[in-house]
Short mmCIF file of C-alpha atoms in Angstrom, two decimals:
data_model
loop_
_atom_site.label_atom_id
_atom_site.label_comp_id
_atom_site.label_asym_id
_atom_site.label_seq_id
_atom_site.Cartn_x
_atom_site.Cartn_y
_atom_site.Cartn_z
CA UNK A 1456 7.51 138.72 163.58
CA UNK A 1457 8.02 141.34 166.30
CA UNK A 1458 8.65 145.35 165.13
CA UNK A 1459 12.21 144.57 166.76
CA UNK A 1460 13.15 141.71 164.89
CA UNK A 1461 12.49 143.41 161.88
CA UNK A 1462 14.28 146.73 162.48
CA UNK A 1463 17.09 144.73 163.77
CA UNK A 1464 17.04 143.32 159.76
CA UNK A 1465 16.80 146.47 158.15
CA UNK A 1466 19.84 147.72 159.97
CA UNK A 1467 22.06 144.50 159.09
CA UNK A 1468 20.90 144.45 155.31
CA UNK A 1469 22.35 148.35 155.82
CA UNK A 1470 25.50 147.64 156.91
CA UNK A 1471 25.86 144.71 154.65
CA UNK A 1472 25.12 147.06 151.41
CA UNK A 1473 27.23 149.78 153.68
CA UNK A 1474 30.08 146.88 153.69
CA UNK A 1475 29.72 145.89 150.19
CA UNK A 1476 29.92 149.21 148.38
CA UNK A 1477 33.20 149.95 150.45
CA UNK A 1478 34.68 146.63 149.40
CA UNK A 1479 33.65 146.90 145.62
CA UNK A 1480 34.65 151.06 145.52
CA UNK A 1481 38.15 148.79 147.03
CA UNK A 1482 38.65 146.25 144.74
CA UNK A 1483 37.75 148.41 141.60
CA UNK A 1484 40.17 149.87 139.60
CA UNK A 1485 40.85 153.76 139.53
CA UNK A 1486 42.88 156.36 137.23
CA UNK A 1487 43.44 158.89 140.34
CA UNK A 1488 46.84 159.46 139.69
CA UNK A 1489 46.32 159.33 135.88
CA UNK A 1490 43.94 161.84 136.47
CA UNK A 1491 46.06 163.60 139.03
CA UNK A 1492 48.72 163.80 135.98
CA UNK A 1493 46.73 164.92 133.51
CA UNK A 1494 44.61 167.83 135.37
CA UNK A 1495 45.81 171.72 134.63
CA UNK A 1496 47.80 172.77 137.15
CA UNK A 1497 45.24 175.96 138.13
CA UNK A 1498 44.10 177.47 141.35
CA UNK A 1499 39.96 176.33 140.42
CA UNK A 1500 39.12 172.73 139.50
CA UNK A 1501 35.77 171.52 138.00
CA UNK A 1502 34.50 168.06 138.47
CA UNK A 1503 31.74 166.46 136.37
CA UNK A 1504 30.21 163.38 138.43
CA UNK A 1505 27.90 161.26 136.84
CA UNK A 1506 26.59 158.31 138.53
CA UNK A 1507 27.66 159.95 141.82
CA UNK A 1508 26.02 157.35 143.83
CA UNK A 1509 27.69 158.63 147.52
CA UNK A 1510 30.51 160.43 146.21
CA UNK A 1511 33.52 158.14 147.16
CA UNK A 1512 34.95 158.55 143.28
CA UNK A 1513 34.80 162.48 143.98
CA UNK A 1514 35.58 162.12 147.55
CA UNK A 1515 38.96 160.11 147.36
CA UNK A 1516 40.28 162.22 144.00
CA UNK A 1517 39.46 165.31 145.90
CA UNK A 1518 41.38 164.44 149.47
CA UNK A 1519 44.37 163.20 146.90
CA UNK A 1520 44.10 167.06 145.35
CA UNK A 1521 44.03 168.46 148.37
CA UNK A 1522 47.11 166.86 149.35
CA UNK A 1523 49.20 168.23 146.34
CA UNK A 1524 47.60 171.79 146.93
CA UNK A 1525 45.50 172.67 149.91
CA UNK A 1526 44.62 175.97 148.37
CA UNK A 1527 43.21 174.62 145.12
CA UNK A 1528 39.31 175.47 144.68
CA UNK A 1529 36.83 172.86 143.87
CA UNK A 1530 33.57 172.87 142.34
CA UNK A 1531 31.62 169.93 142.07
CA UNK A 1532 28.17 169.21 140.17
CA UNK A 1533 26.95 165.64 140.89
CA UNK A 1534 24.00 163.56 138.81
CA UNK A 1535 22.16 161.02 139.99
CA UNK A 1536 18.64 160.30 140.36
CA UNK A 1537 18.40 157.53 143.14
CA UNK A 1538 17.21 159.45 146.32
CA UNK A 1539 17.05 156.60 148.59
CA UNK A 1540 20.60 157.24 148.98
CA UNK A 1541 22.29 159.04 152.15
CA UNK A 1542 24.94 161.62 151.22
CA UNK A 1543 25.71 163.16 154.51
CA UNK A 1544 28.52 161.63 154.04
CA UNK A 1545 29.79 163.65 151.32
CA UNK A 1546 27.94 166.72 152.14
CA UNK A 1547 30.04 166.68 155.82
CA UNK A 1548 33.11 166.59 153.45
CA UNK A 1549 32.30 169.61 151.42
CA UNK A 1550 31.47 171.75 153.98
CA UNK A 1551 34.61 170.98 155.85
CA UNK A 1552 36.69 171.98 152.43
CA UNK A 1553 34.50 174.71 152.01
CA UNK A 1554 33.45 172.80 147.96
CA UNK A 1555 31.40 174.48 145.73
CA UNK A 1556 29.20 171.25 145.65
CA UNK A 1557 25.68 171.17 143.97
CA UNK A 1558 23.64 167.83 143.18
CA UNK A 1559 21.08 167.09 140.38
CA UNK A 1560 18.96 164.34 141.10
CA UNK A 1561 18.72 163.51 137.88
CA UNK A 1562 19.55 160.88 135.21
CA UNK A 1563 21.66 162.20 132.23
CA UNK A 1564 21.30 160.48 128.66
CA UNK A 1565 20.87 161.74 125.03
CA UNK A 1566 17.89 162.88 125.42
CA UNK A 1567 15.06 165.19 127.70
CA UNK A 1568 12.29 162.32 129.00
CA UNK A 1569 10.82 160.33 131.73
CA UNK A 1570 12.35 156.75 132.24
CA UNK A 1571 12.39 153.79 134.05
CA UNK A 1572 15.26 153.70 136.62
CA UNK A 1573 15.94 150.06 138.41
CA UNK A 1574 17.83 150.01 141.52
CA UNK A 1575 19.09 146.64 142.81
CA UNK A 1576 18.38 146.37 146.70
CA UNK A 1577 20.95 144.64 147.51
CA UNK A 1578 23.69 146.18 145.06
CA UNK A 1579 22.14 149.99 145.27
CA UNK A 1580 25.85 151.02 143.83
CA UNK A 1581 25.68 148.29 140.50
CA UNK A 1582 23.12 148.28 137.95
CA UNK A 1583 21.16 151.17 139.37
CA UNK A 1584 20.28 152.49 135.57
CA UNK A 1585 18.09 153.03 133.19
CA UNK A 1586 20.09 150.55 131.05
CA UNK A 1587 18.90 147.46 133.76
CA UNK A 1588 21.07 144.84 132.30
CA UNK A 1589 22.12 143.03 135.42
CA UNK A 1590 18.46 142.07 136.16
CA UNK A 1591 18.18 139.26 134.10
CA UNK A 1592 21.97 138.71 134.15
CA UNK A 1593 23.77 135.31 135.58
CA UNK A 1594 25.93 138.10 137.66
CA UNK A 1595 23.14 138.74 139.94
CA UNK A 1596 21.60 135.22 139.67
CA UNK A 1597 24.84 133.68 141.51
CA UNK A 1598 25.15 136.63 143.52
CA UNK A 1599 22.30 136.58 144.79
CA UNK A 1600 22.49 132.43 145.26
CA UNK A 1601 25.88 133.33 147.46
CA UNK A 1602 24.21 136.19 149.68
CA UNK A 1603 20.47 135.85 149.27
CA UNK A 1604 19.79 132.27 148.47
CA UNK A 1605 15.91 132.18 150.15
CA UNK A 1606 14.49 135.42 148.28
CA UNK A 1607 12.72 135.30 144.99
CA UNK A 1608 14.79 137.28 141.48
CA UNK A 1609 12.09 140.02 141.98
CA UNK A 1610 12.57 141.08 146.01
CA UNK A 1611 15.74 141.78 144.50
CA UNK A 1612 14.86 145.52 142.20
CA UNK A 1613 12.62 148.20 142.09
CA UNK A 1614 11.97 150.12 139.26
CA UNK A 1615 10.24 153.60 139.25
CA UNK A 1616 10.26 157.27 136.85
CA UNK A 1617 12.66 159.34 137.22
CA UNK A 1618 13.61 162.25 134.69
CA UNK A 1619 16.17 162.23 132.33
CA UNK A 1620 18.26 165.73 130.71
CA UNK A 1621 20.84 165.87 128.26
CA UNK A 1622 24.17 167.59 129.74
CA UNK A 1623 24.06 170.09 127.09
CA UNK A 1624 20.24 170.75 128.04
CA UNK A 1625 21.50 172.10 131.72
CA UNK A 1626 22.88 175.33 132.20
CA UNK A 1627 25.96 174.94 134.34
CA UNK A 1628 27.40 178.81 134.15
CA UNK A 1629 31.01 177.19 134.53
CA UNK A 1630 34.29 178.76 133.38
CA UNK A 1631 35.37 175.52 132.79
CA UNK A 1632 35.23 171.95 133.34
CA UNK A 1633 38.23 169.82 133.96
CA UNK A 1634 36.63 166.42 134.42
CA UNK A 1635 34.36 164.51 133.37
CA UNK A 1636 33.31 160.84 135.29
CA UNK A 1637 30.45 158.61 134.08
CA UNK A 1638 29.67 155.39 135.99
CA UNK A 1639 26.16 154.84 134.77
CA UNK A 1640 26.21 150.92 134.88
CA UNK A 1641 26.02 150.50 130.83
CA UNK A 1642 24.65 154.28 129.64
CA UNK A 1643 27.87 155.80 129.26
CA UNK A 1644 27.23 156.34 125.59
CA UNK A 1645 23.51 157.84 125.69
CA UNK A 1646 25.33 160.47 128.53
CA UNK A 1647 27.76 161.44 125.88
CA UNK A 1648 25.38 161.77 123.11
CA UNK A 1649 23.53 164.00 125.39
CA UNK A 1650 27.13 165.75 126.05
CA UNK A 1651 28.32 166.71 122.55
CA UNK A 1652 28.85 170.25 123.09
CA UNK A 1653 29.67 170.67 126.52
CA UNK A 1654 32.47 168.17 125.64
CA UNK A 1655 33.29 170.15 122.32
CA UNK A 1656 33.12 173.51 124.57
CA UNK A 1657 35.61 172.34 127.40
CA UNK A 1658 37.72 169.65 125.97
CA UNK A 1659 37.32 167.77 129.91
CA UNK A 1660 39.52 164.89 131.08
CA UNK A 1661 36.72 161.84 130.53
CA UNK A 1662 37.28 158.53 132.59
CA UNK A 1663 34.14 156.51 131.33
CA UNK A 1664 32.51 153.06 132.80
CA UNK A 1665 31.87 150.58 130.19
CA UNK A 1666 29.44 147.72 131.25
CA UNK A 1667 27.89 145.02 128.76
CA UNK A 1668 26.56 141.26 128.40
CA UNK A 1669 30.24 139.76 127.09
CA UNK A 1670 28.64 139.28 123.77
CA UNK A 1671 27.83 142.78 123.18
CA UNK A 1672 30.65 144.40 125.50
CA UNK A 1673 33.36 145.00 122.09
CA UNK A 1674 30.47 146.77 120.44
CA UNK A 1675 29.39 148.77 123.45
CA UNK A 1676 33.01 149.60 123.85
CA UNK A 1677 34.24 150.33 119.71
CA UNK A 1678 30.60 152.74 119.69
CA UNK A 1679 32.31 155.02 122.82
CA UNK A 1680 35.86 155.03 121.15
CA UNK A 1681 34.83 156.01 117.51
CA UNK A 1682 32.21 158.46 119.19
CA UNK A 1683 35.13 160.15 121.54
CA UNK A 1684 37.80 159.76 118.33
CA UNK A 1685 35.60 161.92 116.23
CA UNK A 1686 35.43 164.91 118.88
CA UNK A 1687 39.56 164.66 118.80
CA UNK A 1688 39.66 162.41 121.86
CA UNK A 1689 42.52 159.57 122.58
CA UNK A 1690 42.21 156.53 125.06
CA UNK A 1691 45.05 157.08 127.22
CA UNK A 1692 44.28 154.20 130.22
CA UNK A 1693 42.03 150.96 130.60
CA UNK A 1694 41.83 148.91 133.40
CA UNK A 1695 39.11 145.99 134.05
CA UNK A 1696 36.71 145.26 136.82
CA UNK A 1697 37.91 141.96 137.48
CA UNK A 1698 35.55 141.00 140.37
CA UNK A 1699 32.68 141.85 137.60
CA UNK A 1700 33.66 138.58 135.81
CA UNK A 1701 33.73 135.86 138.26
CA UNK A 1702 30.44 133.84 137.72
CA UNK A 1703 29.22 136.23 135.11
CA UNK A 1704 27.88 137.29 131.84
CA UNK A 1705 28.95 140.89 132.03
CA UNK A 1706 31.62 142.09 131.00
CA UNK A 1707 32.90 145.88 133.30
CA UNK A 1708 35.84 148.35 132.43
CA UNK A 1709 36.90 151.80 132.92
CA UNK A 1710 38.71 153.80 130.16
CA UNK A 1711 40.37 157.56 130.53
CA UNK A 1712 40.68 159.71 127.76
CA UNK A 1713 41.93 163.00 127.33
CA UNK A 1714 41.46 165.99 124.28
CA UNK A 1715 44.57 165.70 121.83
CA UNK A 1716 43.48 169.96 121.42
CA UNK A 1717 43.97 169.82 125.24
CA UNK A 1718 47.17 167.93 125.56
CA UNK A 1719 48.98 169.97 122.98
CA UNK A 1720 48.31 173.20 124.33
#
């Protein structure tokens, strides 16, 4: 097989994970203008990504701000530990709104380790986690039948360390932070363990990613309502990743909730 041949491979299988991550960031549901609603209405915004991946959550919510108020300042701290990613993208877009924009290329969870961190090749944006569940699930079995058939299950992930912090380990010198956005492909729960008091300290807007086999996904999701209900937290917005479901075992949804203290000041 020529050096040619093969180059001219690696660039399709990047535009096909290029093309994929636009249509799934597409199809998947989004509380922008929930969010939108529910932000203060200040000159300085903070925004909490974790699971930043290439920054189209933060990207799209912050072109959307923009629009309502070009002279709005935005700070942005980002978390996530896979590195093979390119994030010119985003880092073009900060500089061009002049963002106060700094990444950790870290994992977040409840506690201060080295882990295991499995990316999926062809699905870099799903079930890139320390909590791997999609590996052995049907979800990538029939994907990977529909857009891979000829490769063997383990062509399909790599897994190497990467280190993990709790939020409330980091010191983030903010004022203030306004939101709060964890798409962690099934750790949502060990990143707010690892979040207790930054949450109790700044009361931020949280829109949270809930992924789980379907036979442990109403247990995944009761352990991240009674954990949020008990810092004075209500579920205000949930909306389903239907696409998630279709030949699967996994069950994926995204839930927004906001500080009663907050709301009733």
């Amino acid at each position: 097989m020529s050096q040619r041949y093969i180059l001219k491979l690696e660039a399709q299988k990047m535009n096909y994970k290029s093309f994929l991550y636009k249509l799934s960031s597409f199809l998947s549901p989004n509380f922008h203008n929930e969010i939108l609603q529910e932000l203060p209405k200040k000159n300085n915004i903070t925004i909490l990504d974790v699971g930043f991946y290439k920054g189209e959550f933060s990207k799209t919510l912050i072109t959307m701000l923009k629009k309502m108020s070009s002279n709005v300042d935005i700070t942005v701290k980002s978390f996530d530990p896979n590195n093979n990613v390119d994030r010119n993208g985003f880092e073009v877009f900060s500089k061009s709104l002049n963002l106060d924009w700094q990444h950790f290329s870290i994992a977040l969870g409840n506690k201060n380790s080295r882990e295991n961190f499995t990316t999926l090749k062809l699905f870099p944006s799903s079930g890139s986690s320390i909590n791997n569940i999609l590996v052995k699930s049907k979800w990538l079995k029939t994907r990977r039948v529909i857009f891979s058939p000829f490769t063997s299950l383990s062509n399909h992930f790599e897994t190497y360390k990467i280190e993990q912090k709790t939020l409330d380990s980091i010191s983030l010198n903010l004022p203030d932070i306004d939101l709060l956005k964890i798409d962690v492909e099934g750790y949502g729960y060990e990143v707010l363990q690892g979040g207790t008091e930054t949450i109790r300290k700044y009361n931020p807007i949280i829109q949270i990613e809930i992924l789980a086999k379907k036979d442990d996904y109403q247990i995944s999701k009761n352990k991240i309502l009674k954990f949020l209900e008990n810092l004075d937290y209500k579920c205000v917005g949930y909306k389903k990743h239907y696409t998630t479901h279709f030949f699967s075992d996994v069950i994926c949804a995204d839930m927004i909730f906001v500080s009663k203290a907050k709301k009733n000041d």
